Coordinates of C-alpha atoms in Angstrom, one line a residue:
Chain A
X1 CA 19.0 22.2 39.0
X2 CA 22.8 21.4 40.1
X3 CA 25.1 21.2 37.4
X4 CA 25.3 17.4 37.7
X5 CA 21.7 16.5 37.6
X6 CA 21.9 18.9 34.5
X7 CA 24.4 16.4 33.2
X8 CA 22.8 13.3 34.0
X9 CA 19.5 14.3 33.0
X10 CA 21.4 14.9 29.6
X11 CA 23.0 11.6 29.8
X12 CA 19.5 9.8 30.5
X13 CA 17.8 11.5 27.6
X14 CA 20.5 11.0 25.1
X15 CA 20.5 7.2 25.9
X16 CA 16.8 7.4 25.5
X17 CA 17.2 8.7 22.1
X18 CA 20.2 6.2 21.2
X19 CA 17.9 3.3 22.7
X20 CA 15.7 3.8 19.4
X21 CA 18.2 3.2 17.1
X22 CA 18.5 -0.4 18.1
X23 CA 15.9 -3.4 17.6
X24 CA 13.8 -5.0 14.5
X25 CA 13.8 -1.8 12.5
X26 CA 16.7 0.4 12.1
X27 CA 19.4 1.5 10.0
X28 CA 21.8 2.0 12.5
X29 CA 21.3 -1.6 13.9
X30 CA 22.5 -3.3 10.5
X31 CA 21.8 -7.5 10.6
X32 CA 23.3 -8.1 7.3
X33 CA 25.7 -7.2 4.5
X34 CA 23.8 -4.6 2.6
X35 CA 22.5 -2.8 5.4
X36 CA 25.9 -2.8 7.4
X37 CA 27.7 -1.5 4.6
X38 CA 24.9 1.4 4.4
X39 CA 25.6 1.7 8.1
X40 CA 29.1 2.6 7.4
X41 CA 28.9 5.0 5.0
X42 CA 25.8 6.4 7.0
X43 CA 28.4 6.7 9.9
X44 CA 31.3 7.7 8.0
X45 CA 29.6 10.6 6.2
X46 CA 28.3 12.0 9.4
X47 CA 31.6 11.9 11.2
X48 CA 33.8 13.7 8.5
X49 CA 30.6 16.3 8.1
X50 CA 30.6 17.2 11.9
X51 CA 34.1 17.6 11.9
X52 CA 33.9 19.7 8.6
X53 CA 31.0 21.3 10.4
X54 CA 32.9 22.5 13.4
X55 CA 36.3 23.3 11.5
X56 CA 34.6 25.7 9.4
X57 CA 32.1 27.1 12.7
X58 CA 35.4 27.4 14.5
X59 CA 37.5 29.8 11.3
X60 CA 34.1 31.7 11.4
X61 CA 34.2 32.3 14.9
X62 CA 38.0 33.2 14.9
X63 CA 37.1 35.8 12.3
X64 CA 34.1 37.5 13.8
X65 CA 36.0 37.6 17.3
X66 CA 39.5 38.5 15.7
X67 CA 40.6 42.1 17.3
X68 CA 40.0 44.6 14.3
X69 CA 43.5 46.0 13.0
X70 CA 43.9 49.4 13.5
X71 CA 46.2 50.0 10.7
X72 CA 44.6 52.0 8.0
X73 CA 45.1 50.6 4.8
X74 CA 45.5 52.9 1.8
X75 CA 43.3 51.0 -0.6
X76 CA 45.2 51.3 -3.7
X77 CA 48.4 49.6 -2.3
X78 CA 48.3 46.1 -2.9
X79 CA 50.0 44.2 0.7
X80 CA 52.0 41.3 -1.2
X81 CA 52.2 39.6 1.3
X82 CA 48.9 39.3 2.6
X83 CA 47.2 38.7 -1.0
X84 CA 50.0 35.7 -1.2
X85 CA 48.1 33.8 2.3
X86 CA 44.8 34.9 1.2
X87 CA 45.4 33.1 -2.0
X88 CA 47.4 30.2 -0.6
X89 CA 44.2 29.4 1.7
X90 CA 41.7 29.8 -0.6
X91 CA 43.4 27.6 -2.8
X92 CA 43.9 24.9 -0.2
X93 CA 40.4 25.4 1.4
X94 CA 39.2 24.6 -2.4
X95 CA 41.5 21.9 -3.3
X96 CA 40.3 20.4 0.5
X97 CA 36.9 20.4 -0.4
X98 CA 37.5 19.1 -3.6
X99 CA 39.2 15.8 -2.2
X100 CA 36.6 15.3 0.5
X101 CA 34.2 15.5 -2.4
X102 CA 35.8 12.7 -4.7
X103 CA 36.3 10.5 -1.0
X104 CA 33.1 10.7 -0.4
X105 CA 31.8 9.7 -3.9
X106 CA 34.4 6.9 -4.2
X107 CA 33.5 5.5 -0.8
X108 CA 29.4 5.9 -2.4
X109 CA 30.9 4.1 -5.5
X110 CA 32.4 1.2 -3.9
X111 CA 29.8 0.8 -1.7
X112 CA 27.5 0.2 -4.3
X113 CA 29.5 -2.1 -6.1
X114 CA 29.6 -4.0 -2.8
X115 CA 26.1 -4.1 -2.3
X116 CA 25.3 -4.6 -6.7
X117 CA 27.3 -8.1 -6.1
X118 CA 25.9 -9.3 -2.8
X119 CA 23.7 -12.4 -4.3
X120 CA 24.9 -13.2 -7.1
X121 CA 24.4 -16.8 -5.7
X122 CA 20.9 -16.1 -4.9
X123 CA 19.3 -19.6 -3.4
X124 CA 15.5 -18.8 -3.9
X125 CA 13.6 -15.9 -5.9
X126 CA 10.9 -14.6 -4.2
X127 CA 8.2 -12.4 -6.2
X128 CA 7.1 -9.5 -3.5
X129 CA 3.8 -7.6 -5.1
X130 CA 2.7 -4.7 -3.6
X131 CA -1.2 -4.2 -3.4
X132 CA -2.6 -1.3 -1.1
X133 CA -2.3 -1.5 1.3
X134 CA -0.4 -5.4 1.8
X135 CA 2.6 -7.3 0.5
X136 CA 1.7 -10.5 -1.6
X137 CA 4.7 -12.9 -1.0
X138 CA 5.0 -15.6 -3.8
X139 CA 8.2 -18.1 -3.7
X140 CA 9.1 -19.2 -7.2
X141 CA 10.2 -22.6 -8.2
X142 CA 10.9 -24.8 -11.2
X143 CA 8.3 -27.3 -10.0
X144 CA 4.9 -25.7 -10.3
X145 CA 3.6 -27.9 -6.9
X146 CA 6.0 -26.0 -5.0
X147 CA 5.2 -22.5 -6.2
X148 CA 3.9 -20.9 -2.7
X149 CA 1.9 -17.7 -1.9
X150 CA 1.6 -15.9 1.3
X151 CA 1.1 -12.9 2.3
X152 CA 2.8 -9.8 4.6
X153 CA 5.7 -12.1 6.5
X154 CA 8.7 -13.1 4.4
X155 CA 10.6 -16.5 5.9
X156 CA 14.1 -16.2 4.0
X157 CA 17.3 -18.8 5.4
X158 CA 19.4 -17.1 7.5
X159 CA 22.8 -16.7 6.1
X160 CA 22.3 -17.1 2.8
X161 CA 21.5 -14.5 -0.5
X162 CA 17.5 -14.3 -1.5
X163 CA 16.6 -12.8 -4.8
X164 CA 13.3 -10.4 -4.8
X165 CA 11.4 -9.5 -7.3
X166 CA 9.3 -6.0 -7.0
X167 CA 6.5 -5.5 -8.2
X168 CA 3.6 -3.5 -7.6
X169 CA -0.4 -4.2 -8.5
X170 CA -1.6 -0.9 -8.7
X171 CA 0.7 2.2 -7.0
X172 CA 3.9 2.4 -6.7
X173 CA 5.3 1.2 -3.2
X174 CA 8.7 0.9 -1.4
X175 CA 10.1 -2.1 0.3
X176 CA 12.5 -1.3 3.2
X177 CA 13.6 -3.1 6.2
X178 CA 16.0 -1.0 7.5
X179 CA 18.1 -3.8 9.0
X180 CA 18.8 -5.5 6.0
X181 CA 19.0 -3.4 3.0
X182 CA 18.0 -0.1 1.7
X183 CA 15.0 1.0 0.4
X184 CA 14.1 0.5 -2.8
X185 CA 10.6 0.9 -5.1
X186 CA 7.7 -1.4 -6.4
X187 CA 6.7 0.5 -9.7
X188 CA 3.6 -0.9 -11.7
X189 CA 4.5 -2.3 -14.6
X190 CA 8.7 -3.3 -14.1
X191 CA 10.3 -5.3 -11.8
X192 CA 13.1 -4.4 -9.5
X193 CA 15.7 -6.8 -8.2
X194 CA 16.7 -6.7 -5.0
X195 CA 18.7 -9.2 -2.5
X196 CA 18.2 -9.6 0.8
X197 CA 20.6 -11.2 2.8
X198 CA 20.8 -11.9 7.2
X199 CA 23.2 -12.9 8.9
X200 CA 21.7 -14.0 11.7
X201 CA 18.1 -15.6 12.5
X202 CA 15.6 -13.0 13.8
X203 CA 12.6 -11.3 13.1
X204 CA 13.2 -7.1 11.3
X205 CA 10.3 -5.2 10.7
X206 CA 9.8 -3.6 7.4
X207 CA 7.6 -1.0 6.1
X208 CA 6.4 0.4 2.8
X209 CA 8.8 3.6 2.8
X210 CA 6.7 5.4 -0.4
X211 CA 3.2 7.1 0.5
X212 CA 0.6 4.6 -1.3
X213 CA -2.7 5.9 0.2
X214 CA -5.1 6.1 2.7
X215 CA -3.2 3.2 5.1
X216 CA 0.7 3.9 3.5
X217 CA 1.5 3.6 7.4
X218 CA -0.4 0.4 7.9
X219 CA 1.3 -1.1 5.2
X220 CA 4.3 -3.3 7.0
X221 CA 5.9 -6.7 6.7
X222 CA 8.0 -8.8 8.8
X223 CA 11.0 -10.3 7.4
X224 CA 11.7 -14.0 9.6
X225 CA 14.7 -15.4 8.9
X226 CA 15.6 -18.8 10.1
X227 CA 18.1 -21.5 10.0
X228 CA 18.1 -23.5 6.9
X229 CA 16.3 -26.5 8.6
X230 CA 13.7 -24.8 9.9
X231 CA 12.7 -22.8 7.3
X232 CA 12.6 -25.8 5.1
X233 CA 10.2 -27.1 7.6
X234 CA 8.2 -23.6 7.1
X235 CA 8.3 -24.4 3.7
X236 CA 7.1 -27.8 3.5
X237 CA 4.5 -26.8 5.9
X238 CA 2.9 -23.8 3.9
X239 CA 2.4 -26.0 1.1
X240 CA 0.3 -28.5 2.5
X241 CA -3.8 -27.6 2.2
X242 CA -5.4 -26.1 5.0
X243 CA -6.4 -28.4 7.9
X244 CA -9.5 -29.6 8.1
X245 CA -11.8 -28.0 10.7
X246 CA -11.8 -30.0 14.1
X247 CA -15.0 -29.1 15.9
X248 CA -18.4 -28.3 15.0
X249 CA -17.8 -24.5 15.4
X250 CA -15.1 -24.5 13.1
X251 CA -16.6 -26.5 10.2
X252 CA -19.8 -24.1 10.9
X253 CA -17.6 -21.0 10.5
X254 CA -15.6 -22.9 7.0
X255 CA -19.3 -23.2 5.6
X256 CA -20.1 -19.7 6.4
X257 CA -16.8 -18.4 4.7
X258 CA -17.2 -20.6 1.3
X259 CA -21.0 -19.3 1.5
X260 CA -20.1 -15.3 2.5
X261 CA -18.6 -12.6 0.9
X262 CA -14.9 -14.0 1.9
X263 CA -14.8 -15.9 -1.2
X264 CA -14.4 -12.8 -3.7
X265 CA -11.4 -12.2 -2.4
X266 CA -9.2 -15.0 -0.2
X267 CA -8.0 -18.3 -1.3
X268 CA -8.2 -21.1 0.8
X269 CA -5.9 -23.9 -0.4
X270 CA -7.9 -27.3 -0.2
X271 CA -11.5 -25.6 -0.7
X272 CA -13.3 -24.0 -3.0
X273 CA -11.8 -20.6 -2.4
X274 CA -9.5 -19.7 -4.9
X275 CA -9.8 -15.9 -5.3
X276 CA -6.6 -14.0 -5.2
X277 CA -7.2 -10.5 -4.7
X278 CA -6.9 -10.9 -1.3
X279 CA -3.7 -12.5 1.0
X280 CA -4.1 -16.0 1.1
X281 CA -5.1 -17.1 4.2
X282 CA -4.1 -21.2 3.8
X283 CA -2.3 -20.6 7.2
X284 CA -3.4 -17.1 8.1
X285 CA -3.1 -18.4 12.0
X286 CA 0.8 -19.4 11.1
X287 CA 1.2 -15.4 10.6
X288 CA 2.1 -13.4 13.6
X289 CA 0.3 -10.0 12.0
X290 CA -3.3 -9.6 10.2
X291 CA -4.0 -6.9 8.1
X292 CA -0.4 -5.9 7.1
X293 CA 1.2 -5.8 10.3
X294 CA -1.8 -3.4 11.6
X295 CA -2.9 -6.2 14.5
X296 CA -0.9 -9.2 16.4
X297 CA -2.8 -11.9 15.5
X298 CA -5.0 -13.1 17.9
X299 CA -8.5 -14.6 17.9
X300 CA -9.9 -10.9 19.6
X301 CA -8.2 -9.3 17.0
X302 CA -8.6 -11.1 14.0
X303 CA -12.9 -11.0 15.3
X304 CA -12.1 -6.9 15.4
X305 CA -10.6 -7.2 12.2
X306 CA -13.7 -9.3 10.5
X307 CA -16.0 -7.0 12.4
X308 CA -15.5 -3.6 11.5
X309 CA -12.0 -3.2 8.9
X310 CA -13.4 0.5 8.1
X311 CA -13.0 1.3 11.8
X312 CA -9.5 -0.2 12.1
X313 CA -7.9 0.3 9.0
X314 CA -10.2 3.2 7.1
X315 CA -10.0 3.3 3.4
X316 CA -8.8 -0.5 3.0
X317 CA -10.4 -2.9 0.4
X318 CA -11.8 -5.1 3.0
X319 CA -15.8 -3.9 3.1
X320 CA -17.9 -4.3 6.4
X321 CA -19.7 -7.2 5.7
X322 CA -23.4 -8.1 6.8
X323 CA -22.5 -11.2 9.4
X324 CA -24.3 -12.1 13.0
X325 CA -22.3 -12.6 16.1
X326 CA -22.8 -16.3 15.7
X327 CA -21.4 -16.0 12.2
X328 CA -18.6 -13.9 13.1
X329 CA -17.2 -16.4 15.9
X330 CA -17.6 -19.4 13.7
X331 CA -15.2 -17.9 11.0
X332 CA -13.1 -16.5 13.7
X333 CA -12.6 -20.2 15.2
X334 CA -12.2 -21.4 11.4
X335 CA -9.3 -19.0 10.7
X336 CA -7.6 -20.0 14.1
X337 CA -7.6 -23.1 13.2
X338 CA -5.4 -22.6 9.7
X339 CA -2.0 -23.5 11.2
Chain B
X1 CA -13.1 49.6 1.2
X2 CA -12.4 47.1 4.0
X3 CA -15.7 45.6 3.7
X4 CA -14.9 45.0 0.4
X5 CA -11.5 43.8 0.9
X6 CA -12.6 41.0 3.9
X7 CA -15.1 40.0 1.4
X8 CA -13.2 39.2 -1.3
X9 CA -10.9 37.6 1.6
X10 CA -13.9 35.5 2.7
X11 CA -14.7 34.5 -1.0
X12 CA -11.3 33.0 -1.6
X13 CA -11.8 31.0 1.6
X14 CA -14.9 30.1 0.6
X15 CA -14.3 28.7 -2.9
X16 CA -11.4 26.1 -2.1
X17 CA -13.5 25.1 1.5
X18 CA -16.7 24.2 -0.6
X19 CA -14.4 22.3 -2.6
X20 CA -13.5 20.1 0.0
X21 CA -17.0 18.1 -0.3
X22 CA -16.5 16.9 -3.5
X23 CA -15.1 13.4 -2.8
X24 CA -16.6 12.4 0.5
X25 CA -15.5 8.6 0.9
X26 CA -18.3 6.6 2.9
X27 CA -16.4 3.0 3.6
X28 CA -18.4 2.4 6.7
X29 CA -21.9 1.9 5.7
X30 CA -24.5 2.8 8.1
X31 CA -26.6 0.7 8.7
X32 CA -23.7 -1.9 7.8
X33 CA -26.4 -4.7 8.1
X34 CA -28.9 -5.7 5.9
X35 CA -29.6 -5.3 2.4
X36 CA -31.7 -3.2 -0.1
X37 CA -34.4 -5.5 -0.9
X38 CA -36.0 -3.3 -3.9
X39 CA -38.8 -6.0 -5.9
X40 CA -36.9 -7.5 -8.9
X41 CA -38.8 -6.6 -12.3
X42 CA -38.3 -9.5 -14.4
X43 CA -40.1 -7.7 -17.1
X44 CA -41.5 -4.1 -18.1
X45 CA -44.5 -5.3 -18.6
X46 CA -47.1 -4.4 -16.0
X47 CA -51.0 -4.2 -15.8
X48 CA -52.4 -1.1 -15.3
X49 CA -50.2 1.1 -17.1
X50 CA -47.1 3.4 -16.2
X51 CA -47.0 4.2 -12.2
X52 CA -43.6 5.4 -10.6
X53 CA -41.2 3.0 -10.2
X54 CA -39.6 2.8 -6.8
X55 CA -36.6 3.7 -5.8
X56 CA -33.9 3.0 -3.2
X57 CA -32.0 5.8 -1.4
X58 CA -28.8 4.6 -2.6
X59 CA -29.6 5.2 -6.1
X60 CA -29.0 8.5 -6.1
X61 CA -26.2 8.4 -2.9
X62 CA -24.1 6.0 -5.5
X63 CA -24.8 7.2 -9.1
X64 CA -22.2 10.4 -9.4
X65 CA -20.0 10.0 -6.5
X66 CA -16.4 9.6 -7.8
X67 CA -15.3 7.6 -5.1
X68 CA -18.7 4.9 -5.3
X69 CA -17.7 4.8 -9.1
X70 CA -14.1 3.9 -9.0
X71 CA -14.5 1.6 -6.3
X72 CA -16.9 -0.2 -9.1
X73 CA -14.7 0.2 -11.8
X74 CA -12.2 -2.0 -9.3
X75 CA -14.7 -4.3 -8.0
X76 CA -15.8 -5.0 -12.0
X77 CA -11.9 -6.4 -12.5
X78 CA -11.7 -7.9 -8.9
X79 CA -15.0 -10.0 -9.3
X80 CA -13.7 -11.2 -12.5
X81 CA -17.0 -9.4 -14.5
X82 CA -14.9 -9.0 -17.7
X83 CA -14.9 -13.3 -17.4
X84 CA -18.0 -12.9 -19.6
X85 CA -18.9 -8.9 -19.9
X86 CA -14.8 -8.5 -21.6
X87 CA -14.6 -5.0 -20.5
X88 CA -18.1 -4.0 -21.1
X89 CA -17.6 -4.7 -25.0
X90 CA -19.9 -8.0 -24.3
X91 CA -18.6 -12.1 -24.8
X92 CA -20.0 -14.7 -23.5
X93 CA -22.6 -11.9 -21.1
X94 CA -24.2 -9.5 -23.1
X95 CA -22.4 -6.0 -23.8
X96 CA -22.5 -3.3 -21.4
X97 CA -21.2 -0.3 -22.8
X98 CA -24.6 0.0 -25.5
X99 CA -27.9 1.6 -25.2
X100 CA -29.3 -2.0 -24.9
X101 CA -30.7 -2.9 -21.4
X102 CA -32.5 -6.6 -21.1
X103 CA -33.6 -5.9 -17.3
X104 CA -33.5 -2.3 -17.4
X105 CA -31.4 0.0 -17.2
X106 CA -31.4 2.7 -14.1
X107 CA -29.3 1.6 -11.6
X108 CA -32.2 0.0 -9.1
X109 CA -32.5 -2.8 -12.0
X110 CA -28.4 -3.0 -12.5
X111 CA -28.6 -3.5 -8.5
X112 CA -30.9 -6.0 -8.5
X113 CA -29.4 -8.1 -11.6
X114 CA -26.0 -8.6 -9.9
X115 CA -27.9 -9.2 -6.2
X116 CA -30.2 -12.0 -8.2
X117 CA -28.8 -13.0 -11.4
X118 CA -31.0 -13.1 -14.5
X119 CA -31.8 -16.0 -16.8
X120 CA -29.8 -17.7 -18.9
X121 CA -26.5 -16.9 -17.5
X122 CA -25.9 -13.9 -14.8
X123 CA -24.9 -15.6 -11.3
X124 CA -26.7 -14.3 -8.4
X125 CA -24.2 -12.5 -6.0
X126 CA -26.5 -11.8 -3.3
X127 CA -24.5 -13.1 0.1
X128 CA -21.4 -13.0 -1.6
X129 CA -21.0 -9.0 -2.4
X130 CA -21.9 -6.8 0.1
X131 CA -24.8 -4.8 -0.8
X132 CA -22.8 -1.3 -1.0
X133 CA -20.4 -2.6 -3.1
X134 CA -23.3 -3.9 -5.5
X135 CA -24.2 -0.4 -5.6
X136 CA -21.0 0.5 -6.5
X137 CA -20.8 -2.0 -9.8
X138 CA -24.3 -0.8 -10.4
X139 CA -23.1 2.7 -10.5
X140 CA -20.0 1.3 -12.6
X141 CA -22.1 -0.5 -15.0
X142 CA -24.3 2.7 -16.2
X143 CA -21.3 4.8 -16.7
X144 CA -19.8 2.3 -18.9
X145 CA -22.6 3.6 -21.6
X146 CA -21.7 7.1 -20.6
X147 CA -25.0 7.4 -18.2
X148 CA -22.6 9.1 -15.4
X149 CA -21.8 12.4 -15.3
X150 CA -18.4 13.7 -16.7
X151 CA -17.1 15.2 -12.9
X152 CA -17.4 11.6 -11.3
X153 CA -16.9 8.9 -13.6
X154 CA -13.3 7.3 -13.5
X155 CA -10.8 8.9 -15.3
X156 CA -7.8 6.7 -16.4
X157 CA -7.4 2.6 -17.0
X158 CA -5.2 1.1 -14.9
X159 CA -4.3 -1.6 -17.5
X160 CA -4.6 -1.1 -21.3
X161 CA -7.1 1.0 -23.3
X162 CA -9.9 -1.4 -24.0
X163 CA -12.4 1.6 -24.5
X164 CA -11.5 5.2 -23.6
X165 CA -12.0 6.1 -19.7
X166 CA -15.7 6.2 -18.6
X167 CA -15.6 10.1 -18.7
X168 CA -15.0 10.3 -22.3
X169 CA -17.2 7.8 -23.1
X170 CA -20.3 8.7 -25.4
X171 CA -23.3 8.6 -24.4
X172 CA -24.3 5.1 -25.9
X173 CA -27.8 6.1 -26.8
X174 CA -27.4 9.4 -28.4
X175 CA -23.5 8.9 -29.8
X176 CA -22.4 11.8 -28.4
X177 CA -24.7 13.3 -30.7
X178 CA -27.5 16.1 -30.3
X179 CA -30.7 14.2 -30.5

C-alpha cells in the first residue's frame, strides 16, 4: 500500500468511527442543556489531558534520548547550580499540576451547579418506575382523570423543563439517554429527581445503563419530544379508553384476551383489564417499540412477541402461554387496533 | 506424584463445574401447550382403601428448584394471592403457612386448587395462569409451611418482614421441633 491510500484508508476509518458518535443516542451529540454542558466538560477534560499527555511523553522522551554527560561527578559535591533548576522545576511541575487540578474541579463544580438548576420551572412531573426488564411511565397531575400511564416511550414538550421521578419496583436500574442528560439510578425504595430538558423535537434513545438481569440490554426507552401542541394532542389522546374493536377478528381476539392469561398482568383502559404488573397496553399500537425497545412494533412482531417471549427475550416475566394460531392472530389484530 | 497433582487439579475443576447445575432456569416450557390435567380429589375419602395417589412429573421438576420457587413467591404478590391469603398468615382465604390442608396438601392437590378453585371462595385460574406458573405457586405455597427444602426456598422479602423468609421458616407441622 502507497503512502496515500495508507492515509485515506486512515481518514475513511476514523470518519467511520466519528460517524457513531452522532444520532439518537450519544453523549457527544448533546440535544439539550444538561447533556451539552456534559458534552463540554467531556470535551474539555479530554483536550487539556492529551495535551498534558503529550507534554509529559515528550520531557520523557527528551530525557531518555538526552546525550549522557561525560563529566564525572564527584558525588559528595553538591552542583548549586543544578540542584537550584532541579528544584525550580519540580516546584513548578507541582504547582502546574496543582492548578490544573483545582480547574478542573471548578469547571466539575460549576457544571453541576448548572445542571442542579436546570428545571427549576419544571412544567410536568413524570413518575418513571423501573421493573425488569421495562420502564413504567406515569404523568402526574392534580386532577386524578388526567393521571396517565404508559409504558417504555416518554413524550415530554420540546423546549421546556420535565421533572422525573425515579423509582425502581424491584432492582436497582439506571435511566440514561445520552443526548439529554447524564445517567442517573432508580434505587428500590427512594426516589431520584431528575430533569430532562430538549431543545429541539426528536426522538433519543435511552437505555438502562446499570446491569438489572437476564435482559439489562433489552431494557430501553425512547424519549419523543414534541412541540407543545402536539404533545398536548398526545396527551389528550392517551387518555381516552381503548377503541372499540372494528371487525369480527378483532372483537374475537378482545374476548380471547379478557378470557386468557393477558389479564394477570396488562390493563386495558375501558375493559375489564385492570392489572398493572404489566405495561399498559390502552394504546400499545400508538408505541413505536414492544417489549422495551427489543422489537419495532409491527403486527409480525408483536405475533412473535405473543408467541414465544422466552425465545425473544429469555428470562423476561412474560410466560409462553398455551394459545392456537387462530387465537394468536385474533389478539394480534385486537392489539393493532389500540391506537 | 503428578498423578496425584492432576488429580487434585481435576477435583478443583470438578467441584465449582458440578456447581453450575444448581439453578437451571427452564422459562420455555416444553411442551408449551396443554395442561396437566391430574383428577381433582374433592375429598380424601375413597372406597376401597389407601392405593397410590398419582402424580404429575412436574411435581417433583417444580418442588425444590430455586428458580420455580421464587418465580412463585413473585407470582403469589403479582396475582394479588395475599387479597385474601395476607401473606400466607390467612384473612378472608384460609391460612397458608400451618399444618392445615382442606384439599390436601402435596403439591398435585395445591396444583389443582388454584387450576379449579375450591368451594366457598377459591377462584378457578385455569385459562388465566399458565399451567407452569401454577406449578410454580404450588411449589410457593408448600414452602410457606416450611415443606421445601432449606437450599431452594427463597431467601429474602422484597417488601417488609411479614413472616421470616421461606428458608427459615419452621416446619409448620413439627415447629421446628424433633417429633
Amino acid at each position: 500500500m502507497t503512502k496515500a491510500a495508507g492515509r485515506i484508508a486512515g481518514a475513511v476509518l476514523l470518519a467511520f468511527i466519528l460517524s457513531g458518535c452522532s444520532g439518537v443516542q450519544s453523549a457527544l451529540d448533546p440535544k439539550g442543556p444538561a447533556a451539552g454542558e456534559l458534552a463540554r466538560l467531556i470535551w474539555f477534560f479530554t483536550v487539556l489531558c492529551t495535551i498534558i499527555w503529550v507534554l509529559v511523553m515528550g520531557v520523557v522522551a527528551g530525557i531518555l534520548l538526552r546525550r549522557r554527560q561525560r563529566r564525572l561527578h564527584d558525588p559528595l559535591r553538591v552542583d548549586q547550580d543544578e540542584e537550584r533548576t532541579i528544584s525550580r522545576v519540580v516546584i513548578s511541575a507541582v504547582g502546574a499540576t496543582a492548578l490544573v487540578l483545582v480547574g478542573l474541579t471548578l469547571l466539575s463544580f460549576f457544571a453541576n451547579r448548572t445542571l442542579a438548576g436546570i428545571g427549576e420551572d419544571a412544567v410536568l412531573t413524570i413518575r418513571l418506575t423501573g421493573h425488569q426488564w421495562w420502564w413504567e411511565v406515569r404523568y402526574e397531575n392534580a386532577e386524578p382523570n388526567r393521571i396517565l400511564t404508559t409504558a417504555n416511550e416518554i413524550h415530554i414538550p420540546a423546549g421546556e423543563a420535565v421533572r422525573l421521578l425515579l423509582e425502581s419496583d424491584d432492582v436497582i436500574h439506571s435511566f440514561w439517554v445520552p443526548s439529554l442528560h447524564g445517567k442517573l439510578d432508580l434505587v428500590p425504595g427512594m426516589v431520584n429527581t431528575l430533569t430532562l430538558r430538549a431543545d429541539r423535537p426528536g426522538i433519543y434513545r435511552g437505555q438502562c445503563a446499570e446491569f438489572c438481569g437476564a435482559q439489562h440490554a433489552h431494557m430501553a426507552t425512547l424519549v419523543v419530544a414534541q412541540p407543545r401542541a402536539e404533545f398536548d394532542a398526545w396527551y389528550d389522546e392517551q387518555l381516552k379508553s381503548a377503541v372499540e374493536p372494528s371487525s369480527e377478528e378483532q372483537r374475537t381476539g378482545r374476548d380471547t384476551f379478557l378470557n386468557g392469561p393477558c389479564v394477570m398482568c396488562h390493563r386495558i383502559q375501558g375493559t375489564p383489564a385492570g392489572a398493572i404488573t404489566g405495561p399498559d397496553l390502552t394504546h400499545v399500537a400508538s408505541r413505536q417499540t414492544i417489549a422495551a425497545g427489543t422489537l419495532r412494533f409491527s403486527r409480525g412482531n408483536l405475533a412473535a412477541w405473543i408467541a414465544d417471549p422466552q425465545g425473544i427475550k429469555p428470562g423476561s416475566k412474560m410466560p409462553v402461554m398455551d394459545l392456537d394460531g387462530d387465537q394468536l392472530n385474533a389478539i394480534v389484530a385486537y392489539l393493532e387496533s389500540l391506537k | 506424584m503428578k498423578t496425584r497433582v492432576l488429580l487434585l487439579m481435576l477435583l478443583c475443576v470438578a467441584i465449582p463445574v458440578a456447581g453450575c447445575e444448581r439453578e437451571e432456569r427452564n422459562t420455555r416450557p416444553d411442551p408449551a401447550l396443554g395442561s396437566s390435567e391430574q383428577g381433582v380429589p374433592v375429598t380424601t375419602l375413597a372406597p376401597g382403601g389407601e392405593r397410590p395417589s398419582l402424580s404429575d412429573t412436574k411435581a417433583a421438576e417444580f418442588e425444590n428448584n430455586a428458580y420455580h420457587l421464587s418465580e412463585g413467591k413473585r407470582l403469589f404478590d403479582w396475582f394479588n394471592c395475599s387479597g385474601c391469603h395476607a401473606n400466607g398468615g390467612g384473612g378472608m382465604g384460609p391460612a397458608l403457612m400451618d399444618d392445615k390442608w382442606i384439599y390436601g396438601g402435596s403439591i398435585e392437590s395445591i396444583h389443582a386448587t388454584i387450576r379449579d378453585g375450591r368451594p366457598n371462595g377459591m377462584p378457578s385460574f385455569r385459562d388465566r395462569i399458565p399451567d407452569d406458573q401454577i406449578w410454580e405457586l404450588a411449589a410457593f405455597v408448600r414452602a410457606l409451611s416450611g415443606n421445601a427444602s432449606k437450599a431452594a426456598a427463597p431467601s429474602r422479602n422484597d417488601d417488609m418482614m411479614a413472616h421470616p423468609s421461606e428458608n427459615r421458616l419452621p416446619n409448620a407441622t413439627t415447629l421446628g421441633k424433633s417429633p
